[in-house]
Structures are given as C-alpha cells and as structure tokens.
Amino acid sequence: MPPPVARRRRPAEPMGLPGLEFAAAVFTDPTVIGLIIVGTLVGVVVGALPGLSSSMAVALLLPFSLYLDPIPSIAFLAALYCAGTFGGSITAILINAPGAPPAAATAFDGYPMAQKGEAGRALGTATIASVTGGTISVLVLLFAAPLLARVAYSFGPPEYFALAVLGLSMLATISGEARLKNLIGGCLGLLIATIGIDLTTGVDRFTFGVPELLDGIHFIPVLIGLFAVTELLTQAQHLGRKTSVVTLAALKLPSLADIRGVFATILRSSGIGTFIGILPAEGSTVAAMIGYNEAKRWSKRPEDFGKGAIDGVAGPEAANNAATGGAMVPTLALGIPGSATAAVILGGLQVQGLRPGPFLFEEQPALLYGIFFAMLFANALFLVIGLIGAKVFSRLSLVPPALLWPSVLVLCFVGAYGLEQSMVDVWVMVAAGILGLALKRYGFAAAPIVMGLVLGGLVETSLAQSMIIFDQQWSGFLGRPIALVFFVLAIGGIAGAPALRALRAMRGR
C-alpha cells in the first residue's frame, strides 16, 4: 500500500464561524455525504451481528480510508463508530444476543419487551434514545472539548479505582430485588475477570495449563453465552409450547406519551454517557451499565426493571451512544483514545499526517468540524434507519422459535470464534451459556455478572497502581478529592435505600 501523500497544512484559524463555514462547504460534497451514508449502514449491520463490534469494523476498513482526504476519511470512520454502537441494540432486543458489548444492558429489558409483543416499541425507543444521547455528546464535544479534556487528564489510577468502586456499588440494585444474589453474581464476575496473567506480578491464575487463557477470558464469548446461549437453552425447554404474539403490537412504534415518559431518563443517561466516555479507557459498556442502574434508581416503578420496562431500554442506549462523542474528547484534545474504536480512529489521524492534541483545535478547525458534522449527520441518519427499520426488524420477533434459534446458534458460534479464531472462546461461550441457565434457574441474574466482569480488570489494575503511587498506604486516597467524591457516592448508593426505608419506618410509627 503506498503511503499517503503529504498535504500542505492550512494556516492557523480560530475555532469560530469561518471554520464552521468551511466545514459546511465541504459537506456539500456528495462524496463525503455518500461515505457517511455507507459508514452508517455498514455500522448498523456490523453492530447487529453478535461477536462483531464497531472497533473491528473500523480496523478492517481503515486501510481503505487512507486513500481518501483527511475529512472524508475521518468522517467515514466516525459515522461507522456511531452507527456500530447503535446497531448492537437490534439483536439485543429481538433475540437477546447483544451485537456489541455496550448493548448488553439494553437486553435486560429490551428482550422482555419483545417477548411481550412490543419489539417495535423497544426498537423505536432505543433509536430515539441513541440519537439523543449521541447528539448531546457531539454538541458537548463541539463546544466544551478542551475544558472537558483537562478534567479527564486529571484522572489517575486512584480516580479510576474509585469510579470502579462506584460501579460495583450498583451491583445490589442493578437487577431484580435479590440484593444478596446480585452481589454474589457480581463477585462471580470479578472472579472470572482474574483469570490470566496478573500484570503486576506476572503470575498466571486459573489458566489450568491452557495457553489461550493467559490473556484472560474475553468478554464477548461470555456475553454471548450468558445471553444468547442461555436464552436458546431456555427456549429449547419449551419447544412443544404454543405461543401467540399480537402482530400489530409487535410492529407498533413508541407513542409520544412513551417518549415524554422516558425523556428525563434519556437526558440523565446522556450526561452520564458523555462523562464516562471522556474518561480514557472507560468506554460505552461501563456507561451503559451505569446508565441502566441510574434509570432504575430514579424510576417510580423499579420493580418493573428486568420485566420489560421502557426506561430500561432508554437509559443504557442513551448512555452508550453518548459515550461515543465523549470518547472523542481525549482522542482529539489529548491524543489519548477514549475507547478501543477511538484508538483505531486515532491511528487513522496519525497516518493522515495529523497529530491530535491541543494544537489541533487551533490549526485544523475544518477537520474538527468535519468530524463533528459527520457524527451529527450519522446520528440523524440512523434515526431515519431505526424508525423506518424498526417495523422491519421487529418482524424477526414473529419468526417461529424452531426456525429462528438454529440461525441464532450459528451466529453465536461464528461471533465467538471470530474474535481470536480460537476454539477456546467457543468453549467459553458454551460454558457461560450452561452456567447462565443454571444461575437463572436459581434466581441469579446475568446483569451483575456482566458488571463484575466489565469492572474486574479496572478494579484490579487501578488498585495495584494506586498502592504503588501511595507507597502501599491506603491513606493516600484521602488526598484525592475526585476519588473521595466517588467513594461518597458509592457509600450513598449502598446505604441510601436502607436508610430511606428505616426513616420511613420510623415516621410510620
């Protein structure tokens, strides 16, 4: 592949109206618009396939983008990024097989809605929440990137550990009412996350002589197993049972009353997702989990979560798509990727001869506005695709299980194997599916296990780094104000509900 041709850099220009006008003029180019449309369509399809993700799609298509000018190239990759995150919700809702890890939380309530014949309502809600979250995060990126990047830059290992503790504090309430079982499930997820080589000591743990486990258990095979394979095994127990689904209800989109009811949840989760996305290496999956938990915490009917609550779809979808715009903040302002996909886009910027950092906002405003407009346009585009396609996609919920689930099983095997081309990942997926079925039978939910697995590596690594920084003195956390805020929020999250119940009991006497 020939190296990209060096291009003359435009003179420095302030981030103001002239740069905006230049970027708008560029977007009248039908080639750029066409690339954004193609990137959006490919992203939705790739995101919907179990085992694939937007980061894999961006990595595969990056070599082709090198033959384009910088603005069309990065616009194409940014559109692919946004749409891929949204696409995972389609299969998460319809067949309980999240197309991408960030869509795992969407399946908690999206799939029960599809089972009740409300697939179109769930898909439409996911579309509107995704577009709103993505648009808000891009607007934040547009107006406040340098300031927010400085906030993210102040995060060190102690702050990341405190943030992970805050996430773990949500285990008791993230799914169902069995707080003890949720905590046990979360601890199981943390235990699974310890498999592999300890990066601090170099000791391998729980690998049992299997070389493929030295890098740890990959998240995607476990995710596919806990959701899709567990559901497949559950459906196999009821093959002889006759079921009926109201077709018109399955194809019905959410009403204006539905949107008004979840609007506050969407705004709250959009803010959460944007903030989490700004933090380097956090990403959409953590944002979706926290967005789901906060939607349940603020809901007037938390008992409906896990049974088909519409807020349970809106919360994680707004958060995980908001994290896409947030992840571009440290990528562009600091040169630190905010997610795996942002890391690939960062590589694309560097290959194009551009150096992300503070100077980029002064010397390349047209490029930045091009990225902003690409993400905004992609969000607007998959609003159309999502609402129009919801009625088409929702028909999948009407396919008889005897025809649907064999096809789903094939996708599961392909998705698990395609990650590392390893049969070990396939066996991990099967084991996770059997484990999920057993846990489900005894009242354990998948959500806490997923949360523990997602946060396990972050907890361990950031704690080890923090203790090295503090010379093995726990008191060092007392000198980190941001970390203390997260610790206080975690304590409030754990003790808040019991304290409120105790106060209400005292008042009732």
Short mmCIF file of C-alpha atoms in Angstrom, two decimals, residues 9 14 87 100 114 129 207 231 246 354 402 414 485:
data_model
loop_
_atom_site.label_atom_id
_atom_site.label_comp_id
_atom_site.label_asym_id
_atom_site.label_seq_id
_atom_site.Cartn_x
_atom_site.Cartn_y
_atom_site.Cartn_z
CA ARG A 9 -1.41 22.31 6.28
CA PRO A 14 -9.64 30.19 15.26
CA GLY A 87 -26.63 -1.45 15.80
CA ALA A 100 -21.85 -5.46 20.75
CA ALA A 114 -40.00 -8.17 22.51
CA ALA A 129 -32.53 7.40 22.97
CA THR A 207 -5.38 -20.96 33.50
CA GLU A 231 -31.91 -18.00 26.12
CA VAL A 246 -50.09 -9.96 18.57
CA LEU A 354 -2.20 14.80 11.74
CA ALA A 402 -37.87 -23.58 15.73
CA VAL A 414 -19.27 -17.51 14.37
CA VAL A 485 -16.43 12.12 45.80
#
